[in-house]
Coordinates of C-alpha atoms and ligand atoms in Angstrom, one line a residue:
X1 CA 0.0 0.0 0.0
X2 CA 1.1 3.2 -0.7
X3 CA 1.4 5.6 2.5
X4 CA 1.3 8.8 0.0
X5 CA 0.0 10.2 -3.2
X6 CA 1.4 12.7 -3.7
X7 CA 4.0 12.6 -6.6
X8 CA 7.2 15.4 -6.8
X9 CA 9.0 16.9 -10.1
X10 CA 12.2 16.2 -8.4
X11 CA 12.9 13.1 -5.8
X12 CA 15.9 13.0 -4.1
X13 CA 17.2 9.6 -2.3
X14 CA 19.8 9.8 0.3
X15 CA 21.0 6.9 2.8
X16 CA 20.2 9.6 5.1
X17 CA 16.8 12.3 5.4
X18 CA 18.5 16.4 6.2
X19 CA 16.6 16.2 9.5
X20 CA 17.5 14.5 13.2
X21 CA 14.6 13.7 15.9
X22 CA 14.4 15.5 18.5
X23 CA 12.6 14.7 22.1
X24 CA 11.5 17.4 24.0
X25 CA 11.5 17.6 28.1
X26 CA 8.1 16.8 27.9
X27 CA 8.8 13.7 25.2
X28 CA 7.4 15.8 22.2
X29 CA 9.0 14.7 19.4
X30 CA 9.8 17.0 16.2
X31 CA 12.7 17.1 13.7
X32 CA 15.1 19.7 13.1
X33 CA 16.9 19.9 9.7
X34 CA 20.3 19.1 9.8
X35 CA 22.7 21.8 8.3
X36 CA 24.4 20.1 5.7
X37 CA 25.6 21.4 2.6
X38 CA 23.6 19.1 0.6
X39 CA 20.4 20.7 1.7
X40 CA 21.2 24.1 1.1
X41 CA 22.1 22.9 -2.3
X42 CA 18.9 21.2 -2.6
X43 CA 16.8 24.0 -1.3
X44 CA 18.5 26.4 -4.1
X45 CA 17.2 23.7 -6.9
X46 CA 14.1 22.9 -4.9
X47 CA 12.8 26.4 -4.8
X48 CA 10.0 26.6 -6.9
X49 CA 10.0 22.9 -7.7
X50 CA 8.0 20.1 -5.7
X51 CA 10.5 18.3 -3.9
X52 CA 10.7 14.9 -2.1
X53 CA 13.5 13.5 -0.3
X54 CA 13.8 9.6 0.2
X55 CA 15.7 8.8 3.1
X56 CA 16.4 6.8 6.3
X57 CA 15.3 9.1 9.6
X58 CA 18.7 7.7 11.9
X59 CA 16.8 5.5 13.9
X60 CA 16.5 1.4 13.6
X61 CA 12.8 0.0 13.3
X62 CA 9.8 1.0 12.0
X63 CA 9.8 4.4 9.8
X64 CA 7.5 7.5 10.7
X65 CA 5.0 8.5 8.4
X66 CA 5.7 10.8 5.4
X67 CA 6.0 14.2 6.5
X68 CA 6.8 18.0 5.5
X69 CA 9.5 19.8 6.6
X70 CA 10.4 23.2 5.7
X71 CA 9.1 23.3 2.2
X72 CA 10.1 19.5 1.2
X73 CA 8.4 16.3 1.7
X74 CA 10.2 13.4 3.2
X75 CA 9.6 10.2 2.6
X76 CA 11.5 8.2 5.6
X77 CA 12.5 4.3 4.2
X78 CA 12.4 2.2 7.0
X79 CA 15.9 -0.1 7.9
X80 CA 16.2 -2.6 10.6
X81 CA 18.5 -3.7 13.2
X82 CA 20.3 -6.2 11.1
X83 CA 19.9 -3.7 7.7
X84 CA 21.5 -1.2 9.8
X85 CA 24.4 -3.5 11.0
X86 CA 24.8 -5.5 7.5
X87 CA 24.0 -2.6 4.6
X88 CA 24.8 0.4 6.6
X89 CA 27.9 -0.7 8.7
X90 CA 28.9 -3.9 7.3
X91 CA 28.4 -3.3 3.2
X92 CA 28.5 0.3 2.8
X93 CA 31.5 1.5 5.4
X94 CA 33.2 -1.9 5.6
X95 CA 33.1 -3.6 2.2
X96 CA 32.6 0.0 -0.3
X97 CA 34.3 2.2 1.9
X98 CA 37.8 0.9 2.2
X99 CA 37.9 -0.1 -1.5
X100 CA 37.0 3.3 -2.9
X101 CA 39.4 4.5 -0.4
X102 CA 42.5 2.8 -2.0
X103 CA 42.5 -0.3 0.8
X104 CA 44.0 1.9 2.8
X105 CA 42.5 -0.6 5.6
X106 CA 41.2 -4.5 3.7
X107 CA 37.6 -4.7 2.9
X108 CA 35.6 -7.2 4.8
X109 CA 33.2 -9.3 2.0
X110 CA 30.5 -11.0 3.5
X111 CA 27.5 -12.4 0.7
X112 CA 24.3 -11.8 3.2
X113 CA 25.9 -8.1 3.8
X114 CA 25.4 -7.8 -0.1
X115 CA 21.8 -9.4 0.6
X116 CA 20.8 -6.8 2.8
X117 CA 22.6 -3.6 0.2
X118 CA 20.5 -5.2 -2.5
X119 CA 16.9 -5.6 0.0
X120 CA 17.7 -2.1 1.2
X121 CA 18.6 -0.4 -2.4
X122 CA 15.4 -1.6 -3.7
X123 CA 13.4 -0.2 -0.8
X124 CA 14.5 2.7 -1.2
X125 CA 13.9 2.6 -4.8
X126 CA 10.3 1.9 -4.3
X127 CA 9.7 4.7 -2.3
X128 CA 11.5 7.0 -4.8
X129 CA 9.0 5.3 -7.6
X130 CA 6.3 6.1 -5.1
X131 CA 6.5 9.8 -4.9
X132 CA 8.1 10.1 -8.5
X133 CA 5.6 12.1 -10.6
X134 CA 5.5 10.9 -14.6
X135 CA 9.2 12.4 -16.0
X136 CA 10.4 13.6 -12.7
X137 CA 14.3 13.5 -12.3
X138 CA 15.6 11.8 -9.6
X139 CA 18.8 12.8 -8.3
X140 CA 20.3 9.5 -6.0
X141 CA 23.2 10.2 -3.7
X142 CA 26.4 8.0 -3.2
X143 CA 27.9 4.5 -2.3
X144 CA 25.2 3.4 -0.2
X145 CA 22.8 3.6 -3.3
X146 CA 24.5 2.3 -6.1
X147 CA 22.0 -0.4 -6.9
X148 CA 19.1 2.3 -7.1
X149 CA 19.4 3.6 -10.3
X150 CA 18.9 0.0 -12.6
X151 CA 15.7 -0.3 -9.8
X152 CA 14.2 2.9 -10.4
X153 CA 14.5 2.5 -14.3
X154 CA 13.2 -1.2 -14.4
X155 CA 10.2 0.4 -12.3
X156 CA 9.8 3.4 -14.3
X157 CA 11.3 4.0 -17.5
X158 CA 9.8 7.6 -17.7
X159 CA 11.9 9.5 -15.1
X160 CA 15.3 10.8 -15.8
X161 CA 18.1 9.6 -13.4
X162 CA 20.8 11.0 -12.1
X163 CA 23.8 9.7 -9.5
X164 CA 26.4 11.5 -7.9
X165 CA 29.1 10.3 -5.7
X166 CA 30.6 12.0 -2.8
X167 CA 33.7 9.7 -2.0
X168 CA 36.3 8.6 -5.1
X169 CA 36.0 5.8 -7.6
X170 CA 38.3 3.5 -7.0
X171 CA 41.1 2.6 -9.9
X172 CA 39.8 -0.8 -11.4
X173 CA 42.3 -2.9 -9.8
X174 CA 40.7 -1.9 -6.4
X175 CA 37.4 -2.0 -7.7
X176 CA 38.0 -5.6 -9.1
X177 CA 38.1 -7.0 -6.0
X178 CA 34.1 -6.8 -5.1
X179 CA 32.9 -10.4 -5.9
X180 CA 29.7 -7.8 -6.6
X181 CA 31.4 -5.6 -8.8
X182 CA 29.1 -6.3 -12.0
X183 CA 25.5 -5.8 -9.7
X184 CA 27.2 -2.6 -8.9
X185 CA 28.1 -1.1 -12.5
X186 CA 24.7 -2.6 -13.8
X187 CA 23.2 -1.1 -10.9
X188 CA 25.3 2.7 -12.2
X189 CA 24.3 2.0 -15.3
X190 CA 20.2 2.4 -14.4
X191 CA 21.5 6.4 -14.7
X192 CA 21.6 8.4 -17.4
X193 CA 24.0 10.7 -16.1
X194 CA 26.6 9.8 -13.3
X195 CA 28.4 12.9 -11.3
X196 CA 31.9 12.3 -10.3
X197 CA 34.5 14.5 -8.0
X198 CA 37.4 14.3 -9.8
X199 CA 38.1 13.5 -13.6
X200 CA 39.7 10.4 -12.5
X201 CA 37.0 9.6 -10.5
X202 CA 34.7 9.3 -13.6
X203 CA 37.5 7.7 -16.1
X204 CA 38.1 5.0 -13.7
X205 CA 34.2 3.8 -14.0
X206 CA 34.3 3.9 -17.3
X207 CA 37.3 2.2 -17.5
X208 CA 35.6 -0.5 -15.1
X209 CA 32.7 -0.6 -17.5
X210 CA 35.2 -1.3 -21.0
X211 CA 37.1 -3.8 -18.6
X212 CA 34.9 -5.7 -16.3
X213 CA 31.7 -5.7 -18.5
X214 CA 33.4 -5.2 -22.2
X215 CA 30.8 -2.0 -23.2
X216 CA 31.9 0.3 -25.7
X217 CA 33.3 3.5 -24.5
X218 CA 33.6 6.6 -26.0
X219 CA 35.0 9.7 -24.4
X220 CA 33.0 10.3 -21.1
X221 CA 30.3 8.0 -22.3
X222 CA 29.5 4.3 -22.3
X223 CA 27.0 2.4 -24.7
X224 CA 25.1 -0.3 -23.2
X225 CA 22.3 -2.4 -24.9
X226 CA 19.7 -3.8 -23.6
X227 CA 15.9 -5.2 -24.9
X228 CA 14.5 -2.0 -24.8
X229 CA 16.8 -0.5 -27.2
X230 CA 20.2 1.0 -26.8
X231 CA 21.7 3.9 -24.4
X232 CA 24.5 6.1 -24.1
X233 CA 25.5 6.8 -20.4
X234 CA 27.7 10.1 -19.4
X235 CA 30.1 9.9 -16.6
X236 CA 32.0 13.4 -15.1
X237 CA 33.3 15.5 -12.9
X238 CA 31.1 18.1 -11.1
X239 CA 32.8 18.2 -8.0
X240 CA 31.1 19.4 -4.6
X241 CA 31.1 22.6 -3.1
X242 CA 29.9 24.5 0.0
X243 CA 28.0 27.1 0.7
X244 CA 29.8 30.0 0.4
X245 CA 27.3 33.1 0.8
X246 CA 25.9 31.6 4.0
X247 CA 29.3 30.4 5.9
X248 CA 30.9 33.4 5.2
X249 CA 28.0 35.4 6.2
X250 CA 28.4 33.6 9.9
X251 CA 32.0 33.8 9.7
X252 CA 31.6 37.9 9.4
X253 CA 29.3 38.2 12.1
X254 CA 30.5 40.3 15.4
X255 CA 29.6 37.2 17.5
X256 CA 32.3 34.7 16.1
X257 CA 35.5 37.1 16.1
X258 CA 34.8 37.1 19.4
X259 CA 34.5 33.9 20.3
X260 CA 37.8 33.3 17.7
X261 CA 39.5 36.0 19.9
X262 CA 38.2 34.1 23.0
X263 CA 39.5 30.5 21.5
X264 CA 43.1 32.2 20.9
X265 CA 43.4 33.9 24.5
X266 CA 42.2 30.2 26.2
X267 CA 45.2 28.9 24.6
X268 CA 47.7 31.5 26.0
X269 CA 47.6 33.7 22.6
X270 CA 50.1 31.5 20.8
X271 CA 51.9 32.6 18.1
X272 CA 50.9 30.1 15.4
X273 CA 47.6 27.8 16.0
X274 CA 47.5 25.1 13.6
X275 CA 44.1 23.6 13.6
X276 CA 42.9 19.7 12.1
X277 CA 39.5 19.5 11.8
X278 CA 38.3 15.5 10.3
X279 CA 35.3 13.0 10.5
X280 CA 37.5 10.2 12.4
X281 CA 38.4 8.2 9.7
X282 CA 40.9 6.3 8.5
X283 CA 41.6 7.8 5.3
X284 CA 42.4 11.3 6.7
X285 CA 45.3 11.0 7.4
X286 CA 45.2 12.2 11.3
X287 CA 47.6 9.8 12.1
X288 CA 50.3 10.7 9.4
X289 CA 50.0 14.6 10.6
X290 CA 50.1 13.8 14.2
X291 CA 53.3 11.8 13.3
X292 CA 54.8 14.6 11.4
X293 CA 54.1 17.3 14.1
X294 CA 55.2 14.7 17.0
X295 CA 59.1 14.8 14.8
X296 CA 58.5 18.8 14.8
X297 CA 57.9 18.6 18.4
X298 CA 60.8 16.3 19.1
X299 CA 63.4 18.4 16.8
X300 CA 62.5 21.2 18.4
X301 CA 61.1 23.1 15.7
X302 CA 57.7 23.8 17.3
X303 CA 57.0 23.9 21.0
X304 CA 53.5 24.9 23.2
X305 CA 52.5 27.5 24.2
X306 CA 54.1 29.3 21.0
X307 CA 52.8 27.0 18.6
X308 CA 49.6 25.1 19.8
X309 CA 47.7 22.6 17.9
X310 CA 44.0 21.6 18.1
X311 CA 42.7 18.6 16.8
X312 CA 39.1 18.3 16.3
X313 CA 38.0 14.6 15.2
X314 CA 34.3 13.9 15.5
X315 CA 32.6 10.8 16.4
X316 CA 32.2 8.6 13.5
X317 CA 30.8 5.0 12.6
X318 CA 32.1 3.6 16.0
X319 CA 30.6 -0.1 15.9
X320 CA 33.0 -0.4 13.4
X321 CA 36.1 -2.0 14.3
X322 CA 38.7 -0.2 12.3
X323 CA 37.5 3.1 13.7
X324 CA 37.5 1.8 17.3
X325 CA 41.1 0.7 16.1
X326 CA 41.9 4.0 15.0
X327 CA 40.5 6.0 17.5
X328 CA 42.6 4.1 20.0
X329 CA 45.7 4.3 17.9
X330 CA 45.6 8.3 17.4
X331 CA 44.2 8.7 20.9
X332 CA 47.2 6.8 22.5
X333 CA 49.5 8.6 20.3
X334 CA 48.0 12.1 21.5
X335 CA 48.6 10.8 25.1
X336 CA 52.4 9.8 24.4
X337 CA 53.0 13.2 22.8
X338 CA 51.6 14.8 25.6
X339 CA 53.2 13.2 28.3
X340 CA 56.4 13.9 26.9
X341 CA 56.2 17.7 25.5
X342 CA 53.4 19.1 27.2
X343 CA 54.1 21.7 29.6
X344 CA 51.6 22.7 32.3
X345 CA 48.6 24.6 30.9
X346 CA 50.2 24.1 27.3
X347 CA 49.5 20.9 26.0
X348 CA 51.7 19.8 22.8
X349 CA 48.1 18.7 21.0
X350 CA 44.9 19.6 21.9
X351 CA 42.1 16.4 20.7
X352 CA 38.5 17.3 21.2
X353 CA 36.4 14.2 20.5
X354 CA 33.1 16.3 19.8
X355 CA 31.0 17.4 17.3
X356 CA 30.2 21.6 17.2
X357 CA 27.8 23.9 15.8
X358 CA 28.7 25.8 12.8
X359 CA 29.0 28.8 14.8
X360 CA 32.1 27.5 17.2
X361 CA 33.8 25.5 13.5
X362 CA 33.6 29.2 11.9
X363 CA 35.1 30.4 14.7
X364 CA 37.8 28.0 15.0
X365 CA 38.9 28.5 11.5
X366 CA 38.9 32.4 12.4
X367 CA 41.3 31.2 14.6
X368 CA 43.6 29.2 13.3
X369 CA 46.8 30.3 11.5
X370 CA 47.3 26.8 9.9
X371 CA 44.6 24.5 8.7
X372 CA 46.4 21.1 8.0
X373 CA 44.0 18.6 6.0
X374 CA 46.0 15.7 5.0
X375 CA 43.7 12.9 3.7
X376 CA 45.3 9.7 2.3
X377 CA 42.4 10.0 -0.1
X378 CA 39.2 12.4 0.5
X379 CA 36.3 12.3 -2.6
X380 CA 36.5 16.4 -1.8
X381 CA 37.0 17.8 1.6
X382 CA 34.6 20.6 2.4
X383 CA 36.7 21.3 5.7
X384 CA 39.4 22.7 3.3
X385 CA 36.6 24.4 1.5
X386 CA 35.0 25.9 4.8
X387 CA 38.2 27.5 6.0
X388 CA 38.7 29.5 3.1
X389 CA 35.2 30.3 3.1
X390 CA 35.5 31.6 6.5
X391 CA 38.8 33.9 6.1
X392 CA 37.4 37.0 5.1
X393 CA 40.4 38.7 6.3
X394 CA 42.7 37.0 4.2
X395 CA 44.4 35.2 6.9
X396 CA 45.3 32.1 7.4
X397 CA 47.6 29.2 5.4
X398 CA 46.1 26.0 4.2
X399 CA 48.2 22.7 4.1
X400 CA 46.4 20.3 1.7
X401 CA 47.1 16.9 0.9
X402 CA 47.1 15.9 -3.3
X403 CA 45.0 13.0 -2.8
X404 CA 42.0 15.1 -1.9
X405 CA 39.4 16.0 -4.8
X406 CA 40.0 19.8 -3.1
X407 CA 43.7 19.8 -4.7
X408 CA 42.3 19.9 -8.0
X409 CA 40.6 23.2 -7.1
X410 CA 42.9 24.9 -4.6
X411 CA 46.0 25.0 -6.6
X412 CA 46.9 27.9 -4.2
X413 CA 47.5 25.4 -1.0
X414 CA 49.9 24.5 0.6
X415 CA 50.2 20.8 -1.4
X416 CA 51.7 17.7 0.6
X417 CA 52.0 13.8 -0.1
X418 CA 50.7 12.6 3.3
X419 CA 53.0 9.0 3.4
X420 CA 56.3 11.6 2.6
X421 CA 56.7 12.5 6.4
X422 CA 59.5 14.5 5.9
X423 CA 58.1 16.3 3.2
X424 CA 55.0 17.1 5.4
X425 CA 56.9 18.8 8.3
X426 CA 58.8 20.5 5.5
X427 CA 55.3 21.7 4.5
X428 CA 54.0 22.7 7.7
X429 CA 57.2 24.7 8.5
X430 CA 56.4 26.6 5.6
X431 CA 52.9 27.4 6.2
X432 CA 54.1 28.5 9.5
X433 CA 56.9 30.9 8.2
X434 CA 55.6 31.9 4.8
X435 CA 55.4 35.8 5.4
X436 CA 51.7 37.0 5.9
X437 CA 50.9 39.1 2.6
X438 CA 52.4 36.2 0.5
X439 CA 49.4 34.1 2.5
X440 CA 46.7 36.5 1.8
X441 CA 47.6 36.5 -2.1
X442 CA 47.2 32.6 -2.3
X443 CA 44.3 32.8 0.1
X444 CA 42.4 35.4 -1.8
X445 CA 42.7 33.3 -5.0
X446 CA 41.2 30.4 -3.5
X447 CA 38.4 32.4 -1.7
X448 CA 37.8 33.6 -5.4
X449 CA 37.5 29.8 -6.7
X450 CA 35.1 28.6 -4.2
X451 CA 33.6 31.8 -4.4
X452 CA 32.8 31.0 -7.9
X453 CA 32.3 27.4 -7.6
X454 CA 29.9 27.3 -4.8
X455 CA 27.3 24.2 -3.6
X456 CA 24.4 26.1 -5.2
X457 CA 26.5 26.3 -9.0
X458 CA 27.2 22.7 -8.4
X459 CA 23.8 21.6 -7.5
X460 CA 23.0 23.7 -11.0
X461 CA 25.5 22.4 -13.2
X462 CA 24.5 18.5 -11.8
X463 CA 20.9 19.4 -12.9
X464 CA 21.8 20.8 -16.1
X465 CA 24.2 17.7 -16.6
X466 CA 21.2 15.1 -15.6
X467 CA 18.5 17.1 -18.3
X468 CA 21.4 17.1 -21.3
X469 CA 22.9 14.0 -20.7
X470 CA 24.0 11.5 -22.8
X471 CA 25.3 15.2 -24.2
X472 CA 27.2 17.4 -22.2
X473 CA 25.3 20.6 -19.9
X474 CA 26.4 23.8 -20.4
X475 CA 26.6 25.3 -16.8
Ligands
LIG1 P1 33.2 13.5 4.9 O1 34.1 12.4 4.8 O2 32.3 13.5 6.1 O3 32.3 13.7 3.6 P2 34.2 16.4 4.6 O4 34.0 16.7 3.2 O5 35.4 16.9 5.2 O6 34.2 14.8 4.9 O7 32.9 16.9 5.4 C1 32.9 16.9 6.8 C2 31.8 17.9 7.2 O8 31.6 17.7 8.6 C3 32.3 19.3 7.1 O9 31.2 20.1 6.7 C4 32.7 19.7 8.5 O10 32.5 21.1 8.8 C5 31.8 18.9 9.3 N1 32.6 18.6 10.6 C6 33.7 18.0 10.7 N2 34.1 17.9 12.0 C7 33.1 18.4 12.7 C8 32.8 18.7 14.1 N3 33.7 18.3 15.1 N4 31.7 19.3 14.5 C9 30.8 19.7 13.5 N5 31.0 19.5 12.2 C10 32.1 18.9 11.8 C11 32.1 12.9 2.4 C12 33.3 12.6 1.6 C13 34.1 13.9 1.3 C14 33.2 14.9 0.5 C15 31.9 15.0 1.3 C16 30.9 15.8 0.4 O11 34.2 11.7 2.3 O12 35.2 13.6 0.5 O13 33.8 16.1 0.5 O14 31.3 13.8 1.5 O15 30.7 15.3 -0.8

């Protein structure tokens, strides 16, 4: 039975809904939106559109009922225990995520995880076909959903579909690994137009396609052939942005150079603050940073309280095991640094385990004099984004790592190799020293490109992309 009826132009899916319950103290329950970057850029496309968004609400068990939420519908998909443990934690960030992130840890492969991606991806497919009015475009989001798009067009061959996918493709060596690797490109190949981070990104599905399922390729495009006649699927780079207009806005207000100025003087008003700001994952690279500053610390070449460094590294995916591993590892490596160059009331690293409002991250950014963002591989990295956003002043250096999608954007950085330790404390010594109007040339020409290239232009060009495709959009 359907539980709505009303249908949408445009239908979003999304392993997760923009919105978190909240309980009240008198158990009322209500949503907030969650402010992401994705649904600012989805309220600039939705705006005089009727939107849905297909999504799971964060909870395991039943789903709520469809609801409205500030101008959108949502369509909540529900998951269970067991979905949640096998095609959330087990398939998506143990089997996808550390084979589109180079193996950086191994992949875990277990058949009834794939089961569950597979019950789950045509779920959610279902309720996108349910709200999908007749030639709607539906936009579906990243790795969890990869199986979506064949579902959606089997189901209804009159919408246009599009995918985009916030973490890297992997090279088709990596990607040859997944005993599912063939569900997964047939599954891509359900879209007519598939967005990509980086150039290489997109090249390395089609190369999966010409090598794993021998389709002609052509360019950015792949032929396939089916009974109902032949297609021609595009595959690009539109890489993902922030939004620019609104963090900047928060960064300028009165309220947040004061609580900068405030975050600087709790910290003894050092010289240089060199901020890390990460999801606490694996692939960013916290350890290889920590490891380089720990040699900076040792040779003398930084010292509390005149340089201080704060590392912020939220709470993430923690029933998994190679995050508990990792949090332990960095955590324990923290504590040793501390013990031995800490000083009292000036601690060698500063590790905040907690997530923050926007508010306090644009202040911290205000405050930092080094942002250090070194990701063994990173799909973009809005943090890197975000800072420059927020440094209307011009201040500020950013160290960025060349196996982020970012790099390829923010040619003005401060470019490391994560793995080349040396190299990296070489490149942090120099965002320390470089003198401060040589920073505020390269920071001004990458405030320009994001300036530019904002979440709302992206959100555009993907659009324009999705209606064109197989040929190319113009935006
Ligand atoms: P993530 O891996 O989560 O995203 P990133 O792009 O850096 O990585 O985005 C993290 C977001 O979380 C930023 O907006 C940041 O401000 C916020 N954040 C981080 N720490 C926080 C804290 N302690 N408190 C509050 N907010 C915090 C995935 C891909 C990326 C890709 C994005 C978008 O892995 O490569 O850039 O999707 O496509």
């Amino acid at each position: 039975m359907p539980r709505t009826k009303q249908k949408f132009d445009l239908v979003i899916a999304a392993n997760r809904l923009p919105v978190d319950r909240v309980v009240d103290a008198d158990g009322e329950v209500s949503w907030r939106t969650s402010p992401g970057g994705l649904v600012t850029a989805m309220e600039s496309v939705m705006r005089g559109r009727e939107g849905a968004w297909v999504g799971w609400a964060g909870e395991a068990g039943e789903a709520p009922e469809p609801f409205e939420q500030d101008d959108m519908f949502l369509n909540p998909v529900a998951l269970s225990e067991d979905e949640v443990a096998h095609y959330y934690e087990g398939f998506s960030n143990d089997t996808l995520w550390p084979i589109y992130h180079d193996v950086i840890v191994s992949a875990t492969f277990h058949r009834y995880w794939f089961a569950a991606y597979e019950v789950v991806n045509r779920r959610f497919a279902e309720a996108v076909c349910e709200v999908a009015a007749k030639g709607a475009t539906v936009w579906v989001h990243d790795y969890q959903l990869q199986l979506v798009p064949a579902m959606v067009r089997e189901m209804r061959p009159d919408v246009r579909i599009g995918w985009f996918n916030h973490i890297p493709f992997p090279p088709v060596e990596l990607f040859a690994q997944l005993p599912w690797r063939r569900a997964i490109l047939e599954g891509l190949l359900g879209a007519d137009f598939l967005g990509f981070q980086r150039v290489a990104d997109a090249q390395n599905f089609i190369r999966a396609c010409r090598q794993l399922l021998s389709l002609p390729t052509k360019g950015d495009t792949v032929s396939e052939s089916r009974s109902e006649g032949a297609r021609r699927i595009r595959a690009s780079a539109v890489p993902i942005s922030i939004d620019f207009k609104g963090l900047e806005e928060l960064a300028k207000q009165p309220g947040t150079h004061a609580r900068a100025k405030e975050i600087r003087a709790s910290l003894g008003d050092p010289e240089t603050l060199i901020l890390g700001v990460d999801r606490l994952d694996y692939t960013k690279g916290i350890g290889h940073r920590i490891k380089a500053y720990g040699e900076l610390l040792e040779e003398g070449r930084v010292a509390p309280p005149k340089q201080m460094f704060v590392q912020v590294a939220t709470p993430s995916r923690e029933r998994v095991d190679a995050y508990r591993d990792l949090r332990a590892e960095i955590e324990g490596e923290v504590g040793r640094l501390n013990g031995e160059f800490s000083t009292i009331g000036a601690p060698a690293v500063q590790y905040l385990h907690h997530s923050y409002p926007r508010n306090e991250m644009a202040a911290l950014y205000l405050a930092a004099d080094v942002l250090l963002v070194t990701p063994l591989r990173d799909g973009m990295n809005l943090v890197a984004k975000e800072y420059v956003t927020c440094r209307h002043d011009n201040g500020g250096a950013l160290v960025l790592s060349e196996f982020t999608g970012a790099y390829h954007e923010l040619h003005q950085a401060f470019v490391c190799n994560p793995h080349d330790i040396e190299g990296l404390k070489q490149t942090i010594m120099r965002a320390i020293e470089t003198p401060p109007k040589e920073k505020a040339r390269l920071m001004r020409a990458m405030r320009r490109r994001v300036a530019d290239h904002d979440v709302q232009h992206w959100a555009a060009r993907f659009l324009e992309n999705l209606a064109k495709a197989p040929e190319r959009g113009g935006v």
